[in-house]
XYZ file of C-alpha atoms in Angstrom:
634
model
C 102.784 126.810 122.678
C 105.205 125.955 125.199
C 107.508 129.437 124.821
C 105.995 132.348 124.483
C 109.370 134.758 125.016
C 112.340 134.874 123.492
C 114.413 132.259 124.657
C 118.007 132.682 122.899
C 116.237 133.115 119.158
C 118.246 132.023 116.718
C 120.087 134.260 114.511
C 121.000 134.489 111.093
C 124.917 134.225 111.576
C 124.233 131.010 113.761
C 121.932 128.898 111.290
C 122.776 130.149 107.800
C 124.887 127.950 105.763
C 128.110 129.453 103.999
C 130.048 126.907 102.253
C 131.940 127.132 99.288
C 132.187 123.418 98.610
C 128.125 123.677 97.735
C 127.036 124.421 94.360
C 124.990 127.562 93.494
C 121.980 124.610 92.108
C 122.442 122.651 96.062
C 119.248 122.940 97.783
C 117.314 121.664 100.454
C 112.866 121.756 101.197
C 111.286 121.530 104.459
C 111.820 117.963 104.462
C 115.864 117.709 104.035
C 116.489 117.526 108.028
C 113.577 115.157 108.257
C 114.100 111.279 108.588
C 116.821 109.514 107.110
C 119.769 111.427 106.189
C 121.399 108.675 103.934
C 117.982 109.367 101.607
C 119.190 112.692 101.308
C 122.933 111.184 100.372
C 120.996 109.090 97.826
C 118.703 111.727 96.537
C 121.989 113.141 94.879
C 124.313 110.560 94.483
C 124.723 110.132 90.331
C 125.655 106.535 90.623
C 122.138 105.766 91.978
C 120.172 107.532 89.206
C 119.069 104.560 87.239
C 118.568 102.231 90.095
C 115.331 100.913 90.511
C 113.112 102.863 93.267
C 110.056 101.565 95.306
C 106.963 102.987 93.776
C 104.231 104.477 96.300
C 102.157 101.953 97.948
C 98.285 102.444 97.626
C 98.198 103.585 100.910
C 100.430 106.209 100.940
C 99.261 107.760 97.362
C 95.591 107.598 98.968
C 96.623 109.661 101.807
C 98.581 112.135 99.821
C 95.363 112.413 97.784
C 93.600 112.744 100.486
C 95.992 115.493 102.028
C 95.189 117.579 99.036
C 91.232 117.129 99.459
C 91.852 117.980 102.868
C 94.388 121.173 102.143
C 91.657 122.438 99.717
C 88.431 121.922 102.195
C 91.165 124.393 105.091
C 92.055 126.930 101.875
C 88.165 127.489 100.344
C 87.383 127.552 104.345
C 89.876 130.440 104.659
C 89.235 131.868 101.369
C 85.090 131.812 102.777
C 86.243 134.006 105.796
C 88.740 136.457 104.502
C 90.368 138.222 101.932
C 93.351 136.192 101.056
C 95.757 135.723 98.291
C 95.787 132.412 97.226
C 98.121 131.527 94.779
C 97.563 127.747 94.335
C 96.285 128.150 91.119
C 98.977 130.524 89.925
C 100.871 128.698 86.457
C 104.037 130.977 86.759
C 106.433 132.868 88.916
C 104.651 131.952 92.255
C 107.492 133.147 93.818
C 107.529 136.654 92.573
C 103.536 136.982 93.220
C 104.798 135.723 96.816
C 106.957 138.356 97.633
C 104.593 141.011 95.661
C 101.729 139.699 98.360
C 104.582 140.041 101.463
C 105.574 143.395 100.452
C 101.979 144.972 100.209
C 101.304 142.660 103.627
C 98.611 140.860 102.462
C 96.913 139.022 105.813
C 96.949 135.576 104.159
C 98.881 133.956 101.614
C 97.396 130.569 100.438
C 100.090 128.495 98.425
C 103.243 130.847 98.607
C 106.526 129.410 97.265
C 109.451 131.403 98.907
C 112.668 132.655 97.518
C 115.165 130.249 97.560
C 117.697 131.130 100.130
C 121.490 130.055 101.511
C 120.542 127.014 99.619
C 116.870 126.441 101.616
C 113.722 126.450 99.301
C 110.501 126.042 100.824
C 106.289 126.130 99.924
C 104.663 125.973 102.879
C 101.055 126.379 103.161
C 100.164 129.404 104.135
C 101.504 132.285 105.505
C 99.922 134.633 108.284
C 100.676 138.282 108.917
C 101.903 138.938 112.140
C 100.971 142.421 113.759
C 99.085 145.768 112.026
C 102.523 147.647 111.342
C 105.631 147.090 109.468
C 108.609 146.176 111.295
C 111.862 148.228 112.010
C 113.048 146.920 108.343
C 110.189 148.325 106.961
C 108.710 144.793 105.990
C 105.715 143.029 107.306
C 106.108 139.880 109.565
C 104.749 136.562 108.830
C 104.190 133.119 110.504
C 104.622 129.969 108.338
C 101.643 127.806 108.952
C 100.962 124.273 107.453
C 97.713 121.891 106.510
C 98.245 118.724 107.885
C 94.831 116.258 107.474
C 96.134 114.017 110.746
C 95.656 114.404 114.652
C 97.643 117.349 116.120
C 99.111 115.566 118.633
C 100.434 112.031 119.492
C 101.652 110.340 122.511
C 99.626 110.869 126.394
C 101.225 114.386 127.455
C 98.604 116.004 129.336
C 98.595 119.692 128.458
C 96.953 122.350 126.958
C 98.434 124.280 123.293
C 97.725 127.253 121.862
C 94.904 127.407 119.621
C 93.361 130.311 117.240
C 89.956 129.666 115.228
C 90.074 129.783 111.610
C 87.813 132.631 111.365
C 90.622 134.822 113.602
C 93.513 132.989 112.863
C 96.288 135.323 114.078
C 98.361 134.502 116.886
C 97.801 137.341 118.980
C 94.024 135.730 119.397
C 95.670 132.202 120.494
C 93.880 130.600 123.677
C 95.226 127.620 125.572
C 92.517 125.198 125.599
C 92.222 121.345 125.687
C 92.720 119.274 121.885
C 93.579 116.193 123.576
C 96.666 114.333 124.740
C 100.082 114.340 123.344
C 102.684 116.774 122.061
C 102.912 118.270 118.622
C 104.485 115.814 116.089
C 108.196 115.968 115.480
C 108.769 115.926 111.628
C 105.751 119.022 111.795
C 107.311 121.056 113.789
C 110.437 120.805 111.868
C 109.225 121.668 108.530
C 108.069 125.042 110.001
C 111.375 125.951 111.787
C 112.865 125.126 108.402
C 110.555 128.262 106.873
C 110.878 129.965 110.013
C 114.767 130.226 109.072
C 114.123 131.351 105.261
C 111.686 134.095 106.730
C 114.324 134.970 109.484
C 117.076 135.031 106.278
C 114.713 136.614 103.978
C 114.092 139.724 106.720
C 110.244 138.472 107.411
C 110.210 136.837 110.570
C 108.573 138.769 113.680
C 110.910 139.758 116.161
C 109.300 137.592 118.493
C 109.531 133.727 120.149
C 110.151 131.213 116.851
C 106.861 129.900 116.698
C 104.355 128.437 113.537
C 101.058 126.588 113.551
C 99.324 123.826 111.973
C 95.726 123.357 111.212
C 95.096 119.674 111.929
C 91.702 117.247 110.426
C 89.632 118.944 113.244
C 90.302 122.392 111.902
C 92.306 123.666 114.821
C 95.363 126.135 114.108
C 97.117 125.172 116.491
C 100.520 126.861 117.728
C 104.299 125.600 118.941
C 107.145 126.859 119.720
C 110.374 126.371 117.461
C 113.411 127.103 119.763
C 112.471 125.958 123.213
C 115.698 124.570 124.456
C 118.620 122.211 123.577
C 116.554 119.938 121.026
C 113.938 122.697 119.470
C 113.251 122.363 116.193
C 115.180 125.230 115.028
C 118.390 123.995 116.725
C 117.748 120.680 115.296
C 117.452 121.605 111.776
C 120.691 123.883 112.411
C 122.417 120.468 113.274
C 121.165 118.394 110.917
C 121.155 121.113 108.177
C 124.935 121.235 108.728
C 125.485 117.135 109.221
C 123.703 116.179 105.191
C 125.325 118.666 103.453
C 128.932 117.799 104.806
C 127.721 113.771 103.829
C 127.254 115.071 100.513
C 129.946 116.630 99.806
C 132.309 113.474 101.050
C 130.001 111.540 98.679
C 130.477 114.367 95.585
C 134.219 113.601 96.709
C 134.627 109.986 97.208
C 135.671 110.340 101.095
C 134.444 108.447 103.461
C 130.964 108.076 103.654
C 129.034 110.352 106.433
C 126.063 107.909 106.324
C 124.429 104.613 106.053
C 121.628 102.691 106.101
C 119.863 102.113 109.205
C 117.051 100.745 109.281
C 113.568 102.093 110.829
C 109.973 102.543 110.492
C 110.101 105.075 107.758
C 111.898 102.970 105.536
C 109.071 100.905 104.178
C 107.638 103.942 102.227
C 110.742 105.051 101.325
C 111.903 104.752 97.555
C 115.501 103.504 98.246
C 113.824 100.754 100.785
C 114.636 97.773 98.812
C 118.651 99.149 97.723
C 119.168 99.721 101.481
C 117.137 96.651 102.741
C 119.165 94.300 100.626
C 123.012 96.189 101.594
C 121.410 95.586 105.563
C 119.916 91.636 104.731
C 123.668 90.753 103.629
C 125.747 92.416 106.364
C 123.147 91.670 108.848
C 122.467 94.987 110.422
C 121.905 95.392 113.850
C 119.703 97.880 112.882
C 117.206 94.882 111.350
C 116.882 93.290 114.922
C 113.392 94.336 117.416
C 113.847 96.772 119.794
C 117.086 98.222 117.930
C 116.947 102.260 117.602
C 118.667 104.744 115.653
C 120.549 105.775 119.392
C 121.096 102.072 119.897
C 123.002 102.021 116.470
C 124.974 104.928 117.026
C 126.289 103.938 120.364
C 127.553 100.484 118.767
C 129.109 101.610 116.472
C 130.929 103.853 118.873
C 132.154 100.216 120.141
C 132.699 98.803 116.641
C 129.696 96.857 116.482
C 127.613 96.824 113.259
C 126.450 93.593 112.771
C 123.945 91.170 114.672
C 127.047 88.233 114.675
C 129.099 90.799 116.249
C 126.478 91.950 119.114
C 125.557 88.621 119.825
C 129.043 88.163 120.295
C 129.081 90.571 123.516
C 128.702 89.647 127.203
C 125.277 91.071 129.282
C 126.654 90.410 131.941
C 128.801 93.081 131.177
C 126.308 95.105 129.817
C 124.192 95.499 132.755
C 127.230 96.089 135.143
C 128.254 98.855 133.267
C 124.868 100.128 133.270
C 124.766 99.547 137.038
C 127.524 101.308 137.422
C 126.884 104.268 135.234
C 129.905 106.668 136.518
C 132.548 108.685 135.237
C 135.384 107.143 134.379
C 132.945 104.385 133.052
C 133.818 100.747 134.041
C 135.231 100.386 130.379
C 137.918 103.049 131.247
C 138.880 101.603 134.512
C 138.796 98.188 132.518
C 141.960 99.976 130.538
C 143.654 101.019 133.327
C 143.148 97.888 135.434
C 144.601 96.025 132.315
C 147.623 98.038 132.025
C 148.758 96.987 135.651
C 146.328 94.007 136.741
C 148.196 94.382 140.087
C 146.232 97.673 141.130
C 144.032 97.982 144.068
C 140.651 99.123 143.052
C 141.279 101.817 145.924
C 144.045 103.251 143.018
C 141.704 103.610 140.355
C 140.639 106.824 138.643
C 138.497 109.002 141.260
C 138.082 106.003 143.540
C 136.181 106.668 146.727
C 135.123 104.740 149.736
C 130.853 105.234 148.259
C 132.623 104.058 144.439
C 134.105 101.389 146.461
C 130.796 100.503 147.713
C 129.171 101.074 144.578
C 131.626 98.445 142.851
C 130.963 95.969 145.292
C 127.400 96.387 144.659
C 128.361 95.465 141.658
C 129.839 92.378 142.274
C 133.471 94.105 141.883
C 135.681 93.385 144.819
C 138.926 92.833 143.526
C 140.814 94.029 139.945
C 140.166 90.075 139.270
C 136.733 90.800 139.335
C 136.994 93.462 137.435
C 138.894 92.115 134.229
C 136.665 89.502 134.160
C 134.047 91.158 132.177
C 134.566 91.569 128.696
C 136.494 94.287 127.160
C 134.416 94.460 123.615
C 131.402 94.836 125.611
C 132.604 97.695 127.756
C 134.149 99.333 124.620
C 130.220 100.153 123.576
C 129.298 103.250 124.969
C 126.174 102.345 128.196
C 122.886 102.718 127.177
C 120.376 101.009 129.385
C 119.083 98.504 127.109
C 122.355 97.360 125.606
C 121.183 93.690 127.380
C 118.696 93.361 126.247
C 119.804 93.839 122.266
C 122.603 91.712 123.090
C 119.958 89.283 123.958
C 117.646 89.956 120.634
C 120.423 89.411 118.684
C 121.119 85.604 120.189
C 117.102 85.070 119.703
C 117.741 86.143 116.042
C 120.861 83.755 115.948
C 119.239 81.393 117.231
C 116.485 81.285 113.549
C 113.702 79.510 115.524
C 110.057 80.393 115.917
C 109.335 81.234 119.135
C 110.016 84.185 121.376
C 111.880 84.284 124.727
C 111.431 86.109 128.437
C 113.962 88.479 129.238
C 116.669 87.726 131.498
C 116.633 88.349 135.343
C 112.944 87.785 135.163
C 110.267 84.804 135.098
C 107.353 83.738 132.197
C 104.482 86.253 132.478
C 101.513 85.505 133.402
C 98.756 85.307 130.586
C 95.360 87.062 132.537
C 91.835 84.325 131.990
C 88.658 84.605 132.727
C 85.221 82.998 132.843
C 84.220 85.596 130.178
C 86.975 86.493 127.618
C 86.506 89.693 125.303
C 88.676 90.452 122.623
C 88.467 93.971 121.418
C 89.685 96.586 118.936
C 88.627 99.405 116.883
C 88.658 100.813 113.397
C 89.002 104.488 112.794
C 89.896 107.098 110.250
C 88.383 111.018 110.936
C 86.258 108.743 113.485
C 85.535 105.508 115.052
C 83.092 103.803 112.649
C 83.881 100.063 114.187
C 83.689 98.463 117.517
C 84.562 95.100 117.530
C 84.589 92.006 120.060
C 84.626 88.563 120.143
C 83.252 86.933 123.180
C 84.597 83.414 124.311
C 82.883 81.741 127.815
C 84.428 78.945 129.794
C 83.155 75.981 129.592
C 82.509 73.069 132.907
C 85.410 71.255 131.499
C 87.580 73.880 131.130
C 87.599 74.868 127.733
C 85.972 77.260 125.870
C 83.537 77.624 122.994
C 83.898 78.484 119.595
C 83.217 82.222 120.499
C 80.903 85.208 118.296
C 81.814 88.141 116.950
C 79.771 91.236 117.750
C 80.493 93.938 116.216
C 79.028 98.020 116.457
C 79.490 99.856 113.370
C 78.435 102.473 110.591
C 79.428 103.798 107.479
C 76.973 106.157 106.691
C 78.640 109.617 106.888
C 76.058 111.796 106.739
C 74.700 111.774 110.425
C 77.328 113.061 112.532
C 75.821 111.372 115.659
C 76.055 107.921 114.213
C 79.575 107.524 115.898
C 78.275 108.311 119.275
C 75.068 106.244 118.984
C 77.468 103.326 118.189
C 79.825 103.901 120.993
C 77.145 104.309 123.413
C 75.175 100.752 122.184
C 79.174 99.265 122.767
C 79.349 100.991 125.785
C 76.276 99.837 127.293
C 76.829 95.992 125.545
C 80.411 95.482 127.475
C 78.596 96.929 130.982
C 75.847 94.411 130.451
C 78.506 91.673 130.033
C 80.002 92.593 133.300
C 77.098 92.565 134.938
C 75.690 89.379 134.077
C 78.561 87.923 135.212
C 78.746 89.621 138.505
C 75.354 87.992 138.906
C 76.446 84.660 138.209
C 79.557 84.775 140.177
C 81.767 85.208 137.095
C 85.057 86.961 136.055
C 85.549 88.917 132.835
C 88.445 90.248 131.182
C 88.663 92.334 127.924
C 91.665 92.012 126.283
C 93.486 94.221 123.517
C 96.622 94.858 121.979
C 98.166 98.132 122.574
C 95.484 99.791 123.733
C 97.168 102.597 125.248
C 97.746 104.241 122.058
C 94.757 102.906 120.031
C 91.426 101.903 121.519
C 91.649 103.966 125.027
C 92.202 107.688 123.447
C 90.072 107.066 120.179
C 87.243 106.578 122.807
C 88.279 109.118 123.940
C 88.450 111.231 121.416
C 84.877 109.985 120.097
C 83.744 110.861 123.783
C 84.575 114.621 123.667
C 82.843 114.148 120.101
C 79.513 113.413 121.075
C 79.371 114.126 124.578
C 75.555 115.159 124.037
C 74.880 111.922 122.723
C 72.525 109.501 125.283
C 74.897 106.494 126.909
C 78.212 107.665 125.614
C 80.713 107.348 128.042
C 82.816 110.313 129.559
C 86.895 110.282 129.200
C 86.431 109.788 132.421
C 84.432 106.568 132.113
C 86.645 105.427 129.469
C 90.217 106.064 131.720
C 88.717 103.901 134.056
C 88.322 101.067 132.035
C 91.597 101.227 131.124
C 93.312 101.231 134.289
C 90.800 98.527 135.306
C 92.022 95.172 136.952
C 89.725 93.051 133.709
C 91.440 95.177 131.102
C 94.344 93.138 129.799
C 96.767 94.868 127.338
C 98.407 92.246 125.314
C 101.103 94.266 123.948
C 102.079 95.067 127.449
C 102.790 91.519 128.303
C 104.279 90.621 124.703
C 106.531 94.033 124.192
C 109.105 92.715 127.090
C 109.429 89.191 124.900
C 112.669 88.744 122.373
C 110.918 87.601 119.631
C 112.357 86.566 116.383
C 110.799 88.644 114.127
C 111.883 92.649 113.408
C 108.866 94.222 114.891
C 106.222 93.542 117.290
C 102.800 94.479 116.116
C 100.276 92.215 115.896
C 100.347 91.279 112.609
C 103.927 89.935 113.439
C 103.871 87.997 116.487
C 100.403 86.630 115.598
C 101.783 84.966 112.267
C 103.886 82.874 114.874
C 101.261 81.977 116.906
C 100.017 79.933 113.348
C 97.172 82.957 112.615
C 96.639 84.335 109.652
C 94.315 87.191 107.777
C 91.718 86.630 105.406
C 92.944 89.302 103.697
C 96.313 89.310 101.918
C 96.687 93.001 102.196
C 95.569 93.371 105.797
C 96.822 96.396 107.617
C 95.986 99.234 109.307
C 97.113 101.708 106.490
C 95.317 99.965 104.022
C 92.132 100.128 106.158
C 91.966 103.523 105.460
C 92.002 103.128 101.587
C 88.932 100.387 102.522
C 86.872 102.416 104.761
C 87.271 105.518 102.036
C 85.928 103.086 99.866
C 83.214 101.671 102.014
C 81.960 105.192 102.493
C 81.730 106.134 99.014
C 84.394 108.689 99.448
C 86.482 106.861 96.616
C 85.064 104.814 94.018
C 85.102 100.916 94.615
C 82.541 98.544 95.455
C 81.551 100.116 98.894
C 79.213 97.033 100.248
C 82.259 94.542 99.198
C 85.061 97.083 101.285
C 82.331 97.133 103.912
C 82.190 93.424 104.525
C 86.342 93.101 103.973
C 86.668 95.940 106.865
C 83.799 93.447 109.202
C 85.991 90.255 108.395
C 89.012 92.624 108.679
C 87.831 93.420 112.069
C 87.015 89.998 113.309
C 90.636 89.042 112.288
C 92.271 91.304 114.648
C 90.230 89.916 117.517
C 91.037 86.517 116.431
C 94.463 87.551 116.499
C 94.672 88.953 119.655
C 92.731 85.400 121.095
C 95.163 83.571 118.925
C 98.151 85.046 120.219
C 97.104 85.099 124.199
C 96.129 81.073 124.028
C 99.472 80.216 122.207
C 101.304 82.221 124.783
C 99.623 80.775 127.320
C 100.489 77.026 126.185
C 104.087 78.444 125.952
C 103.926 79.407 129.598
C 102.533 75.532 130.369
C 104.517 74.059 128.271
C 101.488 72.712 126.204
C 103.111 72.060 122.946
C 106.158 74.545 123.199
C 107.531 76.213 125.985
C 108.323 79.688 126.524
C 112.024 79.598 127.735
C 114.206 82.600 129.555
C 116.851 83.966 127.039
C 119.396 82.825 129.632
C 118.777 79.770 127.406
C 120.923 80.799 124.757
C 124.599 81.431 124.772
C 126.653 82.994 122.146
């Protein structure tokens, strides 16, 4: 828990919305500030309400069923170690039996639905007593806290969090210890500052540090802070609180709209994807090209750029001088001023100085000439670092062809090989349960053979050392590789594709699992592999590419490359419905799932030696030749 004093709490007068243009019926749950506002827009827009909607894919309904399995296990687990009130199987006025439990300051509330309050309604999970005494008001305290059946964490931050056991799960018992790398996710974080602000408006908040907790898949309640600087939750949700309701309201009152669709990862479960995807197809939204964020699109349209015609129309060259440049008054605003009298000495401009001077020249700016020849539309666009570089994916998406291009300023990468070639990647739900590899060897004529597929599994979920056993057997299998080809003078390289935030800390993570299992590798072990001169990251070398397709995973870029899945359905979400079935969790034919999740598997692998050969005739030239985006004009 990064705060643990006050630090400028937030106040009732500074978050709670008063405005009379709302109606007494206008409310928002813990998940209005998350994500895309323009859902929210749509959510209650009348002229939408018989338009078709996306149903749930199989994959998300599975893991909202399995949320609920999960939520369940966490409540009897509770309900086994204390005396709670749980009202989750309460028919009627929940919220009255909540605010019966708060006022007698019962410990633990299990399925509380709170009052709805300056339009915010909210159920979260549970809710945890702070402290043995009432407060000033005469009311108890209490901590939101949330069931979430995913990972605490995501990303590599380094730290330790706050963490109470479930059998003392008050945060006055909180230790700092080590769950693994990351921070705590976003969208979690916000759903508790949004009931931290109905218990703060309702009179039950502590008078302490915002904070709430979550108790993640390995049954860790784990602590963080909600107002720990600019962009804490609890100021976010203030902001964005403030931000949907006003785009309402213009919508309610035919103004001008607040928001629109952009398009980004969350879209594809969303249930207006396909009205929104088909309004951003026909304009041709920026927001549709790779490597375009939600900040990108804001800042062009700062500049008046929506569309992919219109940034492709824009000059780099510009781009990356005003990047370069990167003062105050930017080089669009001296761009104005040098227009309105062309005749002016740079030495006259806005806050000129001899080390500006410099800086220009730096530049490539040593006369107003030089100056007004980049291009005013360009400079008009706020600078953002990468604003090249979507210039650039834009002319690759203008240009409709098939292959991807090397950025500009820089030459073709260079595609790693080795005698021994090992293509790698894992499969993993609660745990690891697949290893896979396919091993290709050179051959005297330079080529190399057909390749096998090796692969360390299980599926049996009743021996909770199974996972280590088959780490340790792939473990020791990839060391044996290396050194029999240290003995015959050979190289290796093992290859994967984004392994940073996939196959390194899932070893990981099944490392600190069975650390008492024989031959399992230590984190240790494992970091070293990955920072290892014959560990080749694919996605590392493909990520800096333009390529002509919206996103970059694998099952994108691989599809160019002339690869494709045995499966129609392939993908890692849907893996997780397979392996459910596989285990006998769900019902399905589990030896069938098990063999699809094998050939699934051996796909990937295939893919990722697919994609590294192709690139590598692109670099020679064999067949198609991978060209610098300096290539393509407007």
């Amino acid at each position: 828990m990064p705060n643990t004093q006050p630090s400028g709490n937030i106040t009732k007068r500074e978050t709670s919305l008063s405005n009379s243009q709302l109606r007494s019926t206008d409310k928002g749950d813990a998940r209005f500030v998350i994500g895309c506002a323009h859902r929210e827009v749509n959510n209650r827009n009348p002229s939408l309400d018989t338009s078709k909607r996306r149903e749930p894919s199989e994959q998300l309904q599975h893991l909202f069923e399995q949320g609920q399995i999960f939520e369940a296990k966490v409540f009897a687990e509770l309900e086994q170690l204390h005396k709670v009130s749980s009202l989750r199987k309460q028919d009627d006025d929940i919220e009255g039996a909540t605010m019966r439990a708060m006022e007698r300051g019962d410990r633990i509330i299990i399925g509380p639905t709170l009052p709805t309050i300056n339009h915010r309604s909210g159920r979260p999970d549970i809710l945890i007593r702070f402290g043995e005494e009432k407060m000033s008001n005469g009311k108890w305290a209490y901590i939101p806290v949330d069931v979430k059946n995913s990972k605490p964490l995501e990303g590599n931050a380094d730290e330790k969090w706050s963490v109470s056991p479930l059998d003392a799960p008050w945060l006055e018992n909180r230790k700092r210890i080590d769950i693994g790398l990351g921070s705590p996710k976003p969208e979690h974080s916000l759903q508790l500052a949004h009931y931290w602000m109905m218990l703060l408006d309702l009179d039950y908040a502590p008078d302490i540090a915002p904070v709430g907790g979550i108790i993640d898949k390995d049954m860790n309640l784990t602590w963080r802070g909600l107002d720990d600087g600019e962009q804490s939750p609890l100021k976010t949700i203030d902001r964005e609180w403030k931000k949907r309701w006003n785009a309402i309201v213009a919508m309610r009152d035919d103004l001008d709209a607040c928001t629109r669709p952009v398009y980004r990862p969350e879209c594809r479960d969303c249930v207006w994807h396909d009205i929104c995807e088909t309004e951003l197809v026909r304009e041709r939204h920026v927001s549709l090209l790779s490597g375009v964020t939600v900040t990108h699109v804001g800042k062009m349209e700062e500049g008046g750029i929506t569309t992919t015609p219109q940034l492709a129309a824009l000059d780099p060259r510009s781009a990356i001088a005003a990047n370069k440049w990167g003062l105050t008054p930017s080089l669009g605003e001296l761009f104005e001023v040098a227009t309105e009298d062309p005749s002016i000495e740079l030495s006259m401009l806005p806050k000129m100085s001899d080390k500006r001077l410099d800086k220009l020249e730096a530049i490539g700016i040593e006369t107003t000439a030089d100056l007004l020849s980049y291009d005013q539309a360009t400079l008009a666009v706020p600078t953002y670092k990468l604003l090249a570089d979507n210039i650039d994916a834009a002319r690759v998406d203008m240009h409709a062809g098939k292959y991807p291009f090397y950025p500009r300023g820089q030459s073709a990468p260079v595609i790693p090989r080795a005698d021994i070639e090992i293509d790698f990647d894992v499969e993993n739900d609660d745990v690891v349960y697949l290893f896979g590899a396919y091993i290709t060897r050179k051959q005297p004529d330079g080529s190399y053979d057909k390749g096998e597929y090796i692969s360390f599994h299980f599926f049996d979920r009743d021996d909770p050392k199974e996972e280590g056993r088959q780490l340790a057997a792939f473990w020791a299998w990839l060391h044996q590789q290396f050194d029999d080809a240290a003995t015959n003078g050979k190289t290796v390289n093992v290859y994967c594709y984004s392994g940073k935030i996939a196959e390194l800390p899932r070893m990981r993570e099944a490392s600190m699992r069975n650390a008492d299992v024989s031959g399992v590798p230590t984190p240790e072990e494992i970091n070293e592999l990955g920072v290892a001169a014959h560990w080749v990251d694919l996605y590392e070398i493909s990520k800096p590419l333009l390529w002509p397709t919206r996103r970059t995973g694998l099952k994108d870029v691989a599809k160019l490359a002339g690869f494709s899945w045995d499966a129609s359905d392939a993908g890692g979400g849907n893996s997780i419905v397979w392996y459910q079935t596989a285990c006998g969790v769900i019902p399905g034919d589990a030896a069938g799932m098990q063999q699809k999740l094998l050939t699934y598997n051996e796909d990937d692998v295939k893919a990722t030696l697919a994609l590294r050969n192709w690139l590598a005739d692109g670099v020679a030239g064999n067949g198609w030749t991978l060209e610098s985006v300096e290539t393509l004009s407007n």
